[in-house]
Amino acid sequence: MTAATATYREAVRSGIRRAIQQDTRVFLMGEDVGRYGGAFAVSAGLLEELGPERIRDTPLSESAFVGAGVGAALGGMRPIVEVMTVNFSLLAIDQLVNSAAALRHMSGGQLSVPLVVRMATGAGRQLAAQHSHSFENWYAHVPGLKVLAPGTVQDARDCVLAAVDDPDPVIVFEHQLLYNVQGTLDDDAPVADVWHAAVLETGTDLTLVTYGGSVPKALAAAAALRSEGINPEVVDLRCLRPLDWQTIIASVTRTHRMVVVDEGWKTGSLAGEIVAGVVDRGFYELDAAPERVCSVEVAVPYAKHLEDAVLPSVSRIVEAARKVMPRHG
Amino acid sequence: MSQSVPLRPSDRDGIRRVLIESLSYVAPEADGSSLQPTADIREALDIDSMDFLRYVTKLHALTGIDIPERDYSSVSTLRGAETYLALRLGVT
Amino acid sequence: MPSLGADMDAGTLRAWRRGPGDEVVRGDIIAEVETDKGIVEVEVYASGVVERLLVEPGTKVPVGTPLALIRAASEQTTPRVAIEKPRIATSVRSSTPSARKLARERDLDLSHLRGTGRHGSITRSDVAAIAGSVELAGVHEPAGTRLRASPLARARAAVLGVDLRRVEPTGRQGVVIAADVDRAAKAPTRLSAAEAGTQTGMRKAIAAAMARSKREIPHYYALHTIDMEPALEWLRDRNGERPVQRRLLPAVLFLRAVVLAIRDFPELNAHCDGGRAEPSEAVHLGVAVSLRGGGLVAPAILHAERLNIDQLMSEFQDLVLRARAGQLRASEMSSPTITVTSLGERGVEAVLPVIVPPQVAIVGFGAIQTRPYVVDEKVVARRLVVASLAADHRVSDGHRGGKFLAAIASRLKEPKEP
């Protein structure tokens, strides 16, 4: 066993390195992933280690290099494409939604697109409206795509490896705030079942459903709630498409109350989808109207205090949890 | 609400426990253990056909054995029910 | 407090030039503020109506502090504001036809409404906003009439047979939650209270109703012996295919036969108050249930005419269970339109029942017993039951009563799926 402390960034890098070493078809490409080491330093050192054939810098055109990734995947390669942030991925959304997601269907099953697209998402580093949005729900809306959003260090490695192993296009969202988070990484452990949600903490009073960058906030909120006698269960979705309803419903069946924490905007959000799905599947398990903690519906501001005010916070999660609990709870 | 987990009894003692539990389910105030083994439980506990049906339903829930209507007379005394369930469960 | 210079971080409000209720237009002078450089007139930067002044003259406040609340012309006024300003009622304001139509539909008085249309005219959306607020405020639905319970509480109440209206809510906004239902289910039931000493209360109630019945209602009685072989064979075959939870009891065949037969005898499915019978469209079938530990209740299976035989069985079972658990609903106690009593369980051959006022008929069934019976000139052993009817002679006659029993008998001779 080689469990050791590592950052989320190192875990992603470890997953990429392993995927490339294990399979000659795998390579990484994107803006500045080579000489610069990646906009978030995820691929730092990999060019020297693995060579320019496997770590490829691309021109600054998301549509072009994501499209090249689709082509490479169609041609039998297993590309990992890094897009700097989800905001910029919108320039390549045609390649992802109209091509990658639909080709298996449109070719009557003859074509596979085993493409992995990794991108940073979310706010919290004062990168303003250009770099801070959360559009996970845009991709989780599309049949033909799978969407992963690791929220822990181990999952950061496992999501890369699971995505590379999948025969269909997979989008992996890495939250900007998580890259420096430290946790335990067992590099020899088998790849976890990241296609299903994980119950990170068990509880009896309510279910906190969350994913990605909101996972540490939900865990901190859970600790705060426990100190006031409320015992929450924390469900980390990990996979945003397809959603793991079985785990969500099983948890709500235990707790009968739910708060969804989702950094996306509330209107049309994944949080809304989760509430609707729970109402569809478990209406008579609900003992209180579910609450959603989402970002305020404005472009994410630059100023620190405004950015903090816009994003889901530990205190807003705690407040929402209190709201679903009975008065004397 | 005590939820009974279906646990197939594996011996005579288990069967007797199931019988007492089923009887106290329909007649909570009655002391099932003081019943005469050969007394008709409908008479002894003053239960009607609906309560008898609930007793049979409870036996089914606790043992997994579906008791057809024609066998109702076999389970209408404690001794008869014990023998009947032992036979159906393969308990000696 | 506006910034009246790059180096200004606070200012003192000297005087207000406008007050609450005044209309202001962007650019109007609304206040005077004293800064280090002297007194400066402050222009208002939004048009609308001054709703509230927030800072008293003479107060020094930091830049950025709100000084007054101005309601923009495009914002709809709240009913609270409108009602606080009845003087508007005196001025005649125009309103659009669709606004007037909606106001008529919702029974709203437009004279108290401030319009947001051109020249203050009242638009449909003004009325809709008020109507919405009125509904939210609970004017159309007085607070407390609608039961608020969580989905889980409702599901659990159905399983436990708890009447949600009798549950003390502890959820937010008066919502009944599952824990409340659990608590209510565990609380001593009315039955155990009866056992503890108010047994005499139930006895008294039975005594009063039966004495009134015998005092006021001229009963007549009719009996009819029914061959139960076809019905019981049908029942045996049907139950044989079904797991124990889905089997039917013979008593349900009786109930079903009464429900089907009563259709043609509406005068027997009625309430009689002050000598006049009021037939009921619905068949709320009263069922006499003896309680463990003594006593009797006869609550109704509501709308039995809408139920097939399986539904009737499950409603019957539910009713008996709840009757014995002391969890009957008021509606079930007061509503029976005809009652069935089945004393056969106790082995008697026939029962001559007493009508429960204000009903006008009651049907009894004795025990199903094997007896000699003549079929095709031969005496054979058959399982028989004696059905009986007690009915109010002011409302019906023995001839009709006899036909009703015969109709029940023919239903039982030809049992079939609903």
PDB file of C-alpha atoms in Angstrom, chain A residues 8 119-125 132-136 148-153 155-156 159 172-181 200 209-221 234-240 260-264 270 293 295 311-314 317:
ATOM      1  CA  TYR A   8      -5.976  17.088  -5.687  1.00  0.00           C
ATOM      2  CA  MET A 119     -11.838  21.261 -17.421  1.00  0.00           C
ATOM      3  CA  ALA A 120     -11.635  23.491 -14.385  1.00  0.00           C
ATOM      4  CA  THR A 121     -14.923  24.817 -13.082  1.00  0.00           C
ATOM      5  CA  GLY A 122     -16.303  27.010 -10.362  1.00  0.00           C
ATOM      6  CA  ALA A 123     -15.383  30.175  -8.515  1.00  0.00           C
ATOM      7  CA  GLY A 124     -13.629  31.244  -5.359  1.00  0.00           C
ATOM      8  CA  ARG A 125     -10.269  32.437  -6.662  1.00  0.00           C
ATOM      9  CA  SER A 132     -15.624  31.309 -12.549  1.00  0.00           C
ATOM     10  CA  HIS A 133     -18.875  29.841 -13.722  1.00  0.00           C
ATOM     11  CA  SER A 134     -20.315  26.390 -13.167  1.00  0.00           C
ATOM     12  CA  PHE A 135     -21.873  24.888 -16.278  1.00  0.00           C
ATOM     13  CA  GLU A 136     -21.816  21.247 -15.259  1.00  0.00           C
ATOM     14  CA  LEU A 148     -17.823  13.229 -13.649  1.00  0.00           C
ATOM     15  CA  ALA A 149     -17.071  15.762 -10.919  1.00  0.00           C
ATOM     16  CA  PRO A 150     -14.557  14.446  -8.387  1.00  0.00           C
ATOM     17  CA  GLY A 151     -14.801  16.129  -4.984  1.00  0.00           C
ATOM     18  CA  THR A 152     -12.004  14.273  -3.162  1.00  0.00           C
ATOM     19  CA  VAL A 153      -8.319  13.650  -3.793  1.00  0.00           C
ATOM     20  CA  ASP A 155     -11.623  10.476  -6.766  1.00  0.00           C
ATOM     21  CA  ALA A 156      -9.576  13.071  -8.693  1.00  0.00           C
ATOM     22  CA  CYS A 159     -12.173   9.876 -12.338  1.00  0.00           C
ATOM     23  CA  VAL A 172     -14.469  15.620 -16.071  1.00  0.00           C
ATOM     24  CA  PHE A 173     -15.001  18.762 -14.003  1.00  0.00           C
ATOM     25  CA  GLU A 174     -12.208  19.740 -11.623  1.00  0.00           C
ATOM     26  CA  HIS A 175     -13.121  22.572  -9.274  1.00  0.00           C
ATOM     27  CA  GLN A 176     -10.495  25.335  -9.169  1.00  0.00           C
ATOM     28  CA  LEU A 177     -10.672  25.559  -5.385  1.00  0.00           C
ATOM     29  CA  LEU A 178      -9.893  21.881  -4.976  1.00  0.00           C
ATOM     30  CA  TYR A 179      -6.508  21.769  -6.742  1.00  0.00           C
ATOM     31  CA  ASN A 180      -4.600  22.724  -3.583  1.00  0.00           C
ATOM     32  CA  VAL A 181      -6.721  20.601  -1.243  1.00  0.00           C
ATOM     33  CA  LEU A 200     -19.173  10.371   2.638  1.00  0.00           C
ATOM     34  CA  VAL A 209     -26.488  16.129  -1.659  1.00  0.00           C
ATOM     35  CA  THR A 210     -23.559  17.791  -3.346  1.00  0.00           C
ATOM     36  CA  TYR A 211     -20.624  17.335  -5.716  1.00  0.00           C
ATOM     37  CA  GLY A 212     -17.267  18.740  -6.782  1.00  0.00           C
ATOM     38  CA  GLY A 213     -16.134  21.987  -5.172  1.00  0.00           C
ATOM     39  CA  SER A 214     -19.072  22.062  -2.761  1.00  0.00           C
ATOM     40  CA  VAL A 215     -18.076  18.772  -1.131  1.00  0.00           C
ATOM     41  CA  PRO A 216     -15.658  20.321   1.418  1.00  0.00           C
ATOM     42  CA  LYS A 217     -18.264  23.010   2.217  1.00  0.00           C
ATOM     43  CA  ALA A 218     -20.933  20.356   2.789  1.00  0.00           C
ATOM     44  CA  LEU A 219     -18.584  18.393   5.062  1.00  0.00           C
ATOM     45  CA  ALA A 220     -17.778  21.534   7.058  1.00  0.00           C
ATOM     46  CA  ALA A 221     -21.490  22.347   7.308  1.00  0.00           C
ATOM     47  CA  VAL A 234     -23.442  13.699   3.077  1.00  0.00           C
ATOM     48  CA  VAL A 235     -23.853  12.284  -0.418  1.00  0.00           C
ATOM     49  CA  ASP A 236     -21.147  13.126  -2.975  1.00  0.00           C
ATOM     50  CA  LEU A 237     -22.710  12.568  -6.382  1.00  0.00           C
ATOM     51  CA  ARG A 238     -19.351  12.128  -8.183  1.00  0.00           C
ATOM     52  CA  CYS A 239     -21.167  11.335 -11.434  1.00  0.00           C
ATOM     53  CA  LEU A 240     -23.552  14.024 -12.716  1.00  0.00           C
ATOM     54  CA  VAL A 260     -28.896  20.111  -2.336  1.00  0.00           C
ATOM     55  CA  VAL A 261     -25.730  22.170  -2.592  1.00  0.00           C
ATOM     56  CA  ASP A 262     -24.831  23.112  -6.159  1.00  0.00           C
ATOM     57  CA  GLU A 263     -22.582  25.985  -7.191  1.00  0.00           C
ATOM     58  CA  GLY A 264     -24.546  26.431 -10.424  1.00  0.00           C
ATOM     59  CA  LEU A 270     -28.739  20.189 -11.384  1.00  0.00           C
ATOM     60  CA  VAL A 293     -28.245  26.146  -1.893  1.00  0.00           C
ATOM     61  CA  SER A 295     -25.083  30.558  -6.463  1.00  0.00           C
ATOM     62  CA  LEU A 311     -21.354  31.412  -3.711  1.00  0.00           C
ATOM     63  CA  PRO A 312     -22.820  28.647  -1.545  1.00  0.00           C
ATOM     64  CA  SER A 313     -21.151  28.932   1.858  1.00  0.00           C
ATOM     65  CA  VAL A 314     -20.989  26.797   4.965  1.00  0.00           C
ATOM     66  CA  ILE A 317     -25.828  25.341   3.971  1.00  0.00           C
TER      67      ILE A 317
END
